[in-house]
């Protein structure tokens, strides 16, 4: 595939952009692959990419029932950070954050990574204690975070209201190298690189059965016919429970809807990401000028890609407390995604009871930030058959053994 470069843009400009080739192929499915990955979201595509790049496994199909990146990967609010509490989490999220730093160069695709800084507001004494604990843990883990004063918060975010009607801002956990990236571009960049390595991305192809023999996976049934494989990766976020059922095991996962909304575009007014866990809302400004806003997840299980109205109302109310200027903004659109929640708010990157089958899920409301690290770890596990250091703690066995990786503080407002 031809590389994207300044020279290529100039050349195409001179010939009215008629020479661009398609970013990825849309092939017909082959009868057999070494590896099949179900789910062409960020995590599935990243798994395929690192299988090829790090382990030389390229006879791979990535099967997607809709369009690539059309699941949560294309629906999230793009926050990237690694200020988690537990060592296992800090390791995988920091690996992901550091891979994001050079992902555009690595993929030769501009993912618009913007390390603008992420702050999580402390608005109760309890939150101050929680975030100071995280700051200390992060120092030991080599993750750069700092607890900052309300004065520093105001300096970084002039539009914030420090003395809100219910909860004043008492400080914040600040990660200067956190930020955002363009979510679609992450999926598109990985897809293009996978296609370039000869992998097949099969869109509009739903997996509706998993074939097995003597406890070993042999292939999948799809709406485009049967495909055999030696190894199978299930990377379908909110649909993980359904795929696990097809494979014959159960998961400790609940699927709920999480929603977000964007405002009309306005002039640049906020150049960091702010999350307010106590009042439950968060906001950043996109490159187009829209304010990107998110809140909490629905309190009941469902598979709809939209959210309930009361959440929308609560999120906007929370935002108005923290940023009074929001009350003057018109909202343009809102949407929802089906997120996969575990009890300890940590992911599952694991072998499964079905031989040759691996699962990557449970990223819940915060898995965009982990895409590169998760793909890296999942690819290592699929290539070698065993989880490496990054994935070791995230096995399914932790739920049986009570070895939880509790991230309820880090995942407070989700994301
Ligand atoms: C509103 C919202 C805001 C969020 N904000 C953030 C944030 O700011 N920061 C952050 O880090 N994370 C955030 N997240 C979470 C993040 O988006 C997800 O954790 C992440 O995108 C999951 O990626 P994935 O590749 O696992 O899943 P997905 O992108 O959902 O991909 C899974 C794919 O599997 C496909 N699939 C399902 N079943 C089948 C089948 N039977 N056959 C074939 N294909 C199938 C689906 O169509 C889908 O495309 C947010 C999520 C939402 C919904």
Tab-separated table of N, CA, C and O in Angstrom, residues 72-176:
chain	number	residue	atom	x	y	z
A	72	UNK	N	-18.566	0.543	19.888
A	72	UNK	CA	-18.184	1.563	20.871
A	72	UNK	C	-16.968	2.372	20.428
A	72	UNK	O	-16.794	3.517	20.845
A	73	UNK	N	-16.130	1.764	19.591
A	73	UNK	CA	-14.918	2.471	19.169
A	73	UNK	C	-15.266	3.779	18.462
A	73	UNK	O	-14.579	4.783	18.628
A	74	UNK	N	-16.327	3.768	17.680
A	74	UNK	CA	-16.716	4.999	16.981
A	74	UNK	C	-17.751	5.814	17.743
A	74	UNK	O	-18.317	6.762	17.199
A	75	UNK	N	-18.013	5.446	19.001
A	75	UNK	CA	-19.079	6.118	19.758
A	75	UNK	C	-18.565	6.732	21.056
A	75	UNK	O	-19.334	7.262	21.834
A	76	UNK	N	-17.278	6.613	21.301
A	76	UNK	CA	-16.809	7.053	22.622
A	76	UNK	C	-16.352	8.506	22.603
A	76	UNK	O	-16.317	9.162	21.565
A	77	UNK	N	-15.997	8.990	23.782
A	77	UNK	CA	-15.629	10.408	23.919
A	77	UNK	C	-14.110	10.603	23.930
A	77	UNK	O	-13.629	11.657	24.332
A	78	UNK	N	-13.389	9.583	23.567
A	78	UNK	CA	-11.973	9.594	23.171
A	78	UNK	C	-10.963	9.968	24.265
A	78	UNK	O	-9.844	10.369	23.959
A	79	UNK	N	-11.356	9.828	25.515
A	79	UNK	CA	-10.407	10.198	26.577
A	79	UNK	C	-9.345	9.110	26.739
A	79	UNK	O	-9.660	7.927	26.798
A	80	UNK	N	-8.097	9.572	26.809
A	80	UNK	CA	-6.969	8.654	26.993
A	80	UNK	C	-6.227	9.060	28.265
A	80	UNK	O	-5.840	10.227	28.414
A	81	UNK	N	-6.060	8.121	29.179
A	81	UNK	CA	-5.317	8.382	30.413
A	81	UNK	C	-4.862	7.041	30.970
A	81	UNK	O	-5.336	5.987	30.509
A	82	UNK	N	-3.960	7.065	31.949
A	82	UNK	CA	-3.506	5.793	32.520
A	82	UNK	C	-3.382	5.898	34.034
A	82	UNK	O	-2.650	5.143	34.641
A	83	UNK	N	-4.105	6.852	34.647
A	83	UNK	CA	-3.990	7.091	36.090
A	83	UNK	C	-4.879	6.142	36.888
A	83	UNK	O	-5.739	6.580	37.639
A	84	UNK	N	-4.649	4.858	36.711
A	84	UNK	CA	-5.416	3.843	37.447
A	84	UNK	C	-4.685	3.490	38.735
A	84	UNK	O	-3.519	3.837	38.906
A	85	UNK	N	-5.386	2.813	39.633
A	85	UNK	CA	-4.822	2.572	40.962
A	85	UNK	C	-3.961	1.311	41.025
A	85	UNK	O	-2.852	1.335	41.539
A	86	UNK	N	-4.479	0.214	40.510
A	86	UNK	CA	-3.801	-1.071	40.707
A	86	UNK	C	-2.667	-1.256	39.692
A	86	UNK	O	-2.732	-0.756	38.579
A	87	UNK	N	-1.653	-2.004	40.110
A	87	UNK	CA	-0.454	-2.161	39.267
A	87	UNK	C	-0.773	-2.764	37.892
A	87	UNK	O	-0.251	-2.326	36.872
A	88	UNK	N	-1.641	-3.780	37.884
A	88	UNK	CA	-1.968	-4.445	36.607
A	88	UNK	C	-2.588	-3.448	35.641
A	88	UNK	O	-2.271	-3.431	34.451
A	89	UNK	N	-3.495	-2.603	36.176
A	89	UNK	CA	-4.181	-1.647	35.308
A	89	UNK	C	-3.220	-0.570	34.821
A	89	UNK	O	-3.177	-0.249	33.637
A	90	UNK	N	-2.456	-0.012	35.764
A	90	UNK	CA	-1.524	1.055	35.379
A	90	UNK	C	-0.597	0.545	34.278
A	90	UNK	O	-0.289	1.266	33.319
A	91	UNK	N	-0.158	-0.720	34.390
A	91	UNK	CA	0.790	-1.261	33.401
A	91	UNK	C	0.156	-1.317	32.004
A	91	UNK	O	0.751	-0.842	31.026
A	92	UNK	N	-1.066	-1.840	31.895
A	92	UNK	CA	-1.641	-2.019	30.550
A	92	UNK	C	-2.115	-0.674	29.981
A	92	UNK	O	-1.953	-0.395	28.794
A	93	UNK	N	-2.680	0.194	30.858
A	93	UNK	CA	-3.149	1.490	30.344
A	93	UNK	C	-1.963	2.399	29.993
A	93	UNK	O	-2.034	3.178	29.047
A	94	UNK	N	-0.880	2.303	30.751
A	94	UNK	CA	0.285	3.144	30.443
A	94	UNK	C	0.987	2.635	29.175
A	94	UNK	O	1.478	3.412	28.375
A	95	UNK	N	0.993	1.329	29.009
A	95	UNK	CA	1.550	0.765	27.760
A	95	UNK	C	0.747	1.325	26.571
A	95	UNK	O	1.316	1.755	25.570
A	96	UNK	N	-0.585	1.326	26.737
A	96	UNK	CA	-1.449	1.822	25.661
A	96	UNK	C	-1.190	3.308	25.417
A	96	UNK	O	-1.024	3.742	24.278
A	97	UNK	N	-1.122	4.080	26.496
A	97	UNK	CA	-0.928	5.530	26.345
A	97	UNK	C	0.403	5.805	25.645
A	97	UNK	O	0.497	6.650	24.769
A	98	UNK	N	1.439	5.045	26.031
A	98	UNK	CA	2.734	5.310	25.412
A	98	UNK	C	2.726	4.877	23.943
A	98	UNK	O	3.358	5.515	23.105
A	99	UNK	N	1.993	3.803	23.613
A	99	UNK	CA	1.897	3.412	22.192
A	99	UNK	C	1.126	4.473	21.401
A	99	UNK	O	1.421	4.737	20.235
A	100	UNK	N	0.105	5.084	22.040
A	100	UNK	CA	-0.658	6.140	21.366
A	100	UNK	C	0.249	7.302	20.940
A	100	UNK	O	0.028	7.940	19.920
A	101	UNK	N	1.287	7.575	21.744
A	101	UNK	CA	2.145	8.735	21.465
A	101	UNK	C	2.721	8.666	20.041
A	101	UNK	O	2.873	9.684	19.383
A	102	UNK	N	3.079	7.443	19.597
A	102	UNK	CA	3.698	7.311	18.265
A	102	UNK	C	2.849	6.505	17.295
A	102	UNK	O	3.345	6.031	16.274
A	103	UNK	N	1.562	6.348	17.628
A	103	UNK	CA	0.732	5.468	16.804
A	103	UNK	C	0.550	6.013	15.372
A	103	UNK	O	0.514	5.249	14.412
A	104	UNK	N	0.466	7.325	15.244
A	104	UNK	CA	0.298	7.905	13.900
A	104	UNK	C	1.470	7.522	13.006
A	104	UNK	O	1.294	7.134	11.845
A	105	UNK	N	2.690	7.624	13.563
A	105	UNK	CA	3.883	7.284	12.783
A	105	UNK	C	3.929	5.773	12.540
A	105	UNK	O	4.245	5.323	11.433
A	106	UNK	N	3.594	5.007	13.573
A	106	UNK	CA	3.649	3.555	13.472
A	106	UNK	C	2.705	3.056	12.372
A	106	UNK	O	3.061	2.203	11.559
A	107	UNK	N	1.475	3.615	12.351
A	107	UNK	CA	0.467	3.150	11.386
A	107	UNK	C	0.524	3.910	10.064
A	107	UNK	O	-0.174	3.555	9.120
A	108	UNK	N	1.318	4.989	10.025
A	108	UNK	CA	1.304	5.901	8.877
A	108	UNK	C	-0.124	6.401	8.618
A	108	UNK	O	-0.641	6.425	7.520
A	109	UNK	N	-0.782	6.778	9.709
A	109	UNK	CA	-2.168	7.252	9.625
A	109	UNK	C	-2.374	8.228	10.778
A	109	UNK	O	-2.101	7.885	11.930
A	110	UNK	N	-2.835	9.418	10.473
A	110	UNK	CA	-2.933	10.448	11.513
A	110	UNK	C	-4.128	10.166	12.437
A	110	UNK	O	-5.268	10.390	12.067
A	111	UNK	N	-3.828	9.706	13.629
A	111	UNK	CA	-4.928	9.420	14.571
A	111	UNK	C	-5.225	10.645	15.449
A	111	UNK	O	-6.022	10.597	16.367
A	112	UNK	N	-4.559	11.734	15.177
A	112	UNK	CA	-4.803	13.017	15.860
A	112	UNK	C	-4.681	12.892	17.376
A	112	UNK	O	-5.516	13.420	18.112
A	113	UNK	N	-3.641	12.196	17.821
A	113	UNK	CA	-3.418	12.084	19.270
A	113	UNK	C	-3.073	13.464	19.820
A	113	UNK	O	-2.216	14.154	19.301
A	114	UNK	N	-3.779	13.860	20.854
A	114	UNK	CA	-3.586	15.192	21.426
A	114	UNK	C	-3.358	15.062	22.936
A	114	UNK	O	-4.316	14.976	23.712
A	115	UNK	N	-2.099	15.015	23.369
A	115	UNK	CA	-1.815	14.866	24.800
A	115	UNK	C	-2.011	16.192	25.526
A	115	UNK	O	-1.068	16.803	26.008
A	116	UNK	N	-3.259	16.604	25.618
A	116	UNK	CA	-3.571	17.938	26.140
A	116	UNK	C	-3.699	17.973	27.661
A	116	UNK	O	-3.812	19.030	28.255
A	117	UNK	N	-3.710	16.804	28.298
A	117	UNK	CA	-3.854	16.743	29.760
A	117	UNK	C	-5.276	16.409	30.166
A	117	UNK	O	-6.240	16.912	29.574
A	118	UNK	N	-5.389	15.540	31.165
A	118	UNK	CA	-6.703	15.136	31.681
A	118	UNK	C	-6.728	15.406	33.175
A	118	UNK	O	-5.784	15.065	33.884
A	119	UNK	N	-7.804	16.057	33.656
A	119	UNK	CA	-7.919	16.222	35.110
A	119	UNK	C	-9.222	15.602	35.623
A	119	UNK	O	-10.255	15.667	34.976
A	120	UNK	N	-9.103	14.978	36.800
A	120	UNK	CA	-10.280	14.406	37.452
A	120	UNK	C	-10.511	15.221	38.713
A	120	UNK	O	-9.683	15.216	39.632
A	121	UNK	N	-11.625	15.928	38.766
A	121	UNK	CA	-11.881	16.851	39.867
A	121	UNK	C	-12.164	16.106	41.170
A	121	UNK	O	-12.888	15.117	41.170
A	122	UNK	N	-11.618	16.637	42.248
A	122	UNK	CA	-11.965	16.130	43.582
A	122	UNK	C	-12.960	17.110	44.173
A	122	UNK	O	-12.651	18.294	44.341
A	123	UNK	N	-14.162	16.638	44.487
A	123	UNK	CA	-15.199	17.535	44.989
A	123	UNK	C	-15.736	17.105	46.354
A	123	UNK	O	-16.693	17.688	46.853
A	124	UNK	N	-15.110	16.082	46.939
A	124	UNK	CA	-15.430	15.687	48.321
A	124	UNK	C	-14.110	15.298	48.992
A	124	UNK	O	-13.119	15.005	48.308
A	125	UNK	N	-14.115	15.259	50.326
A	125	UNK	CA	-12.918	14.837	51.070
A	125	UNK	C	-12.553	13.402	50.677
A	125	UNK	O	-11.392	13.050	50.563
A	126	UNK	N	-13.575	12.603	50.460
A	126	UNK	CA	-13.360	11.209	50.089
A	126	UNK	C	-12.594	11.126	48.756
A	126	UNK	O	-11.657	10.337	48.602
A	127	UNK	N	-12.990	11.971	47.815
A	127	UNK	CA	-12.301	11.954	46.514
A	127	UNK	C	-10.847	12.429	46.649
A	127	UNK	O	-9.957	11.922	45.979
A	128	UNK	N	-10.637	13.432	47.500
A	128	UNK	CA	-9.256	13.903	47.695
A	128	UNK	C	-8.391	12.733	48.169
A	128	UNK	O	-7.310	12.483	47.622
A	129	UNK	N	-8.902	11.997	49.166
A	129	UNK	CA	-8.132	10.857	49.690
A	129	UNK	C	-7.899	9.820	48.588
A	129	UNK	O	-6.794	9.331	48.406
A	130	UNK	N	-8.947	9.533	47.831
A	130	UNK	CA	-8.848	8.522	46.767
A	130	UNK	C	-7.812	8.925	45.726
A	130	UNK	O	-6.967	8.127	45.312
A	131	UNK	N	-7.849	10.182	45.290
A	131	UNK	CA	-6.924	10.618	44.234
A	131	UNK	C	-5.494	10.768	44.738
A	131	UNK	O	-4.536	10.525	44.000
A	132	UNK	N	-5.337	11.187	46.022
A	132	UNK	CA	-3.969	11.271	46.551
A	132	UNK	C	-3.365	9.869	46.626
A	132	UNK	O	-2.195	9.664	46.345
A	133	UNK	N	-4.211	8.912	46.967
A	133	UNK	CA	-3.736	7.524	47.001
A	133	UNK	C	-3.315	7.088	45.585
A	133	UNK	O	-2.275	6.465	45.393
A	134	UNK	N	-4.135	7.452	44.617
A	134	UNK	CA	-3.787	7.089	43.234
A	134	UNK	C	-2.498	7.786	42.810
A	134	UNK	O	-1.635	7.182	42.155
A	135	UNK	N	-2.332	9.051	43.200
A	135	UNK	CA	-1.113	9.783	42.838
A	135	UNK	C	0.126	9.049	43.379
A	135	UNK	O	1.116	8.863	42.662
A	136	UNK	N	0.052	8.613	44.648
A	136	UNK	CA	1.194	7.900	45.238
A	136	UNK	C	1.436	6.585	44.500
A	136	UNK	O	2.573	6.230	44.197
A	137	UNK	N	0.338	5.862	44.217
A	137	UNK	CA	0.482	4.588	43.501
A	137	UNK	C	1.094	4.833	42.128
A	137	UNK	O	2.017	4.131	41.702
A	138	UNK	N	0.619	5.870	41.450
A	138	UNK	CA	1.129	6.169	40.107
A	138	UNK	C	2.627	6.486	40.139
A	138	UNK	O	3.374	6.121	39.233
A	139	UNK	N	3.067	7.176	41.207
A	139	UNK	CA	4.500	7.508	41.296
A	139	UNK	C	5.315	6.215	41.323
A	139	UNK	O	6.330	6.081	40.654
A	140	UNK	N	4.834	5.247	42.106
A	140	UNK	CA	5.566	3.963	42.194
A	140	UNK	C	5.489	3.199	40.869
A	140	UNK	O	6.380	2.428	40.525
A	141	UNK	N	4.394	3.407	40.134
A	141	UNK	CA	4.203	2.666	38.873
A	141	UNK	C	4.878	3.351	37.686
A	141	UNK	O	4.853	2.840	36.572
A	142	UNK	N	5.446	4.549	37.906
A	142	UNK	CA	6.092	5.271	36.808
A	142	UNK	C	5.100	5.978	35.897
A	142	UNK	O	5.392	6.256	34.741
A	143	UNK	N	3.894	6.269	36.430
A	143	UNK	CA	2.889	7.008	35.651
A	143	UNK	C	2.880	8.445	36.170
A	143	UNK	O	2.723	8.676	37.370
A	144	UNK	N	3.045	9.409	35.269
A	144	UNK	CA	3.185	10.796	35.706
A	144	UNK	C	1.818	11.422	36.004
A	144	UNK	O	1.064	11.760	35.088
A	145	UNK	N	1.485	11.572	37.292
A	145	UNK	CA	0.260	12.288	37.682
A	145	UNK	C	0.597	13.170	38.887
A	145	UNK	O	1.594	12.954	39.569
A	146	UNK	N	-0.281	14.143	39.145
A	146	UNK	CA	-0.015	15.075	40.253
A	146	UNK	C	-1.351	15.564	40.787
A	146	UNK	O	-2.273	15.832	40.006
A	147	UNK	N	-1.462	15.678	42.126
A	147	UNK	CA	-2.673	16.264	42.695
A	147	UNK	C	-2.493	17.772	42.712
A	147	UNK	O	-1.510	18.275	43.273
A	148	UNK	N	-3.400	18.500	42.082
A	148	UNK	CA	-3.227	19.957	41.974
A	148	UNK	C	-4.305	20.694	42.777
A	148	UNK	O	-5.369	20.149	43.061
A	149	UNK	N	-4.008	21.951	43.108
A	149	UNK	CA	-4.899	22.761	43.954
A	149	UNK	C	-6.015	23.382	43.103
A	149	UNK	O	-5.907	23.455	41.872
A	150	UNK	N	-7.092	23.882	43.762
A	150	UNK	CA	-8.159	24.549	43.011
A	150	UNK	C	-7.621	25.718	42.181
A	150	UNK	O	-8.090	25.967	41.072
A	151	UNK	N	-6.587	26.418	42.735
A	151	UNK	CA	-6.019	27.560	42.000
A	151	UNK	C	-5.402	27.093	40.668
A	151	UNK	O	-5.600	27.705	39.615
A	152	UNK	N	-4.680	25.976	40.735
A	152	UNK	CA	-4.073	25.437	39.503
A	152	UNK	C	-5.162	24.950	38.533
A	152	UNK	O	-5.027	25.078	37.312
A	153	UNK	N	-6.243	24.401	39.100
A	153	UNK	CA	-7.360	23.947	38.245
A	153	UNK	C	-7.895	25.143	37.465
A	153	UNK	O	-8.074	25.101	36.244
A	154	UNK	N	-8.126	26.244	38.176
A	154	UNK	CA	-8.718	27.437	37.551
A	154	UNK	C	-7.782	28.003	36.473
A	154	UNK	O	-8.230	28.481	35.426
A	155	UNK	N	-6.466	27.906	36.754
A	155	UNK	CA	-5.497	28.423	35.775
A	155	UNK	C	-5.551	27.586	34.479
A	155	UNK	O	-5.498	28.122	33.368
A	156	UNK	N	-5.703	26.282	34.653
A	156	UNK	CA	-5.739	25.401	33.476
A	156	UNK	C	-7.084	25.462	32.760
A	156	UNK	O	-7.167	25.278	31.541
A	157	UNK	N	-8.165	25.715	33.534
A	157	UNK	CA	-9.517	25.722	32.945
A	157	UNK	C	-10.257	26.990	33.382
A	157	UNK	O	-11.092	26.951	34.296
A	158	UNK	N	-10.001	28.124	32.739
A	158	UNK	CA	-10.616	29.373	33.195
A	158	UNK	C	-12.148	29.339	33.212
A	158	UNK	O	-12.761	30.047	34.004
A	159	UNK	N	-12.791	28.484	32.384
A	159	UNK	CA	-14.262	28.521	32.351
A	159	UNK	C	-14.903	27.717	33.483
A	159	UNK	O	-16.122	27.660	33.595
A	160	UNK	N	-14.090	27.121	34.359
A	160	UNK	CA	-14.685	26.263	35.397
A	160	UNK	C	-15.227	27.112	36.547
A	160	UNK	O	-14.704	28.197	36.843
A	161	UNK	N	-16.286	26.614	37.201
A	161	UNK	CA	-16.843	27.261	38.397
A	161	UNK	C	-16.332	26.468	39.617
A	161	UNK	O	-16.727	25.323	39.813
A	162	UNK	N	-15.461	27.104	40.406
A	162	UNK	CA	-14.862	26.355	41.528
A	162	UNK	C	-15.829	26.166	42.691
A	162	UNK	O	-15.779	25.171	43.384
A	163	UNK	N	-16.723	27.138	42.887
A	163	UNK	CA	-17.625	27.060	44.050
A	163	UNK	C	-19.021	26.655	43.638
A	163	UNK	O	-19.979	27.382	43.896
A	164	UNK	N	-19.137	25.498	43.011
A	164	UNK	CA	-20.455	25.047	42.508
A	164	UNK	C	-21.511	24.996	43.598
A	164	UNK	O	-21.174	24.940	44.775
A	165	UNK	N	-22.795	24.982	43.226
A	165	UNK	CA	-23.858	25.050	44.209
A	165	UNK	C	-23.892	23.857	45.173
A	165	UNK	O	-24.264	23.991	46.317
A	166	UNK	N	-23.501	22.684	44.680
A	166	UNK	CA	-23.551	21.512	45.573
A	166	UNK	C	-22.155	21.127	46.065
A	166	UNK	O	-21.926	20.917	47.236
A	167	UNK	N	-21.201	21.041	45.137
A	167	UNK	CA	-19.874	20.548	45.492
A	167	UNK	C	-18.798	21.509	44.984
A	167	UNK	O	-18.650	21.677	43.773
A	168	UNK	N	-18.018	22.127	45.872
A	168	UNK	CA	-16.927	22.983	45.414
A	168	UNK	C	-15.795	22.123	44.849
A	168	UNK	O	-15.687	20.941	45.174
A	169	UNK	N	-14.959	22.710	43.987
A	169	UNK	CA	-13.790	21.982	43.481
A	169	UNK	C	-12.674	22.104	44.521
A	169	UNK	O	-12.240	23.209	44.854
A	170	UNK	N	-12.210	20.966	45.046
A	170	UNK	CA	-11.220	20.977	46.132
A	170	UNK	C	-9.820	20.631	45.628
A	170	UNK	O	-8.866	20.604	46.396
A	171	UNK	N	-9.699	20.365	44.353
A	171	UNK	CA	-8.419	19.983	43.760
A	171	UNK	C	-8.695	19.031	42.614
A	171	UNK	O	-9.861	18.837	42.225
A	172	UNK	N	-7.626	18.445	42.052
A	172	UNK	CA	-7.837	17.495	40.945
A	172	UNK	C	-6.618	16.611	40.780
A	172	UNK	O	-5.497	17.010	41.117
A	173	UNK	N	-6.864	15.409	40.278
A	173	UNK	CA	-5.756	14.540	39.873
A	173	UNK	C	-5.465	14.882	38.414
A	173	UNK	O	-6.341	14.780	37.547
A	174	UNK	N	-4.230	15.300	38.138
A	174	UNK	CA	-3.868	15.856	36.828
A	174	UNK	C	-2.869	14.938	36.149
A	174	UNK	O	-1.836	14.603	36.724
A	175	UNK	N	-3.211	14.482	34.944
A	175	UNK	CA	-2.250	13.691	34.156
A	175	UNK	C	-1.910	14.491	32.903
A	175	UNK	O	-2.684	14.500	31.923
A	176	UNK	N	-0.760	15.163	32.920
A	176	UNK	CA	-0.452	16.064	31.806
A	176	UNK	C	-0.303	15.374	30.449
A	176	UNK	O	-0.551	15.981	29.420
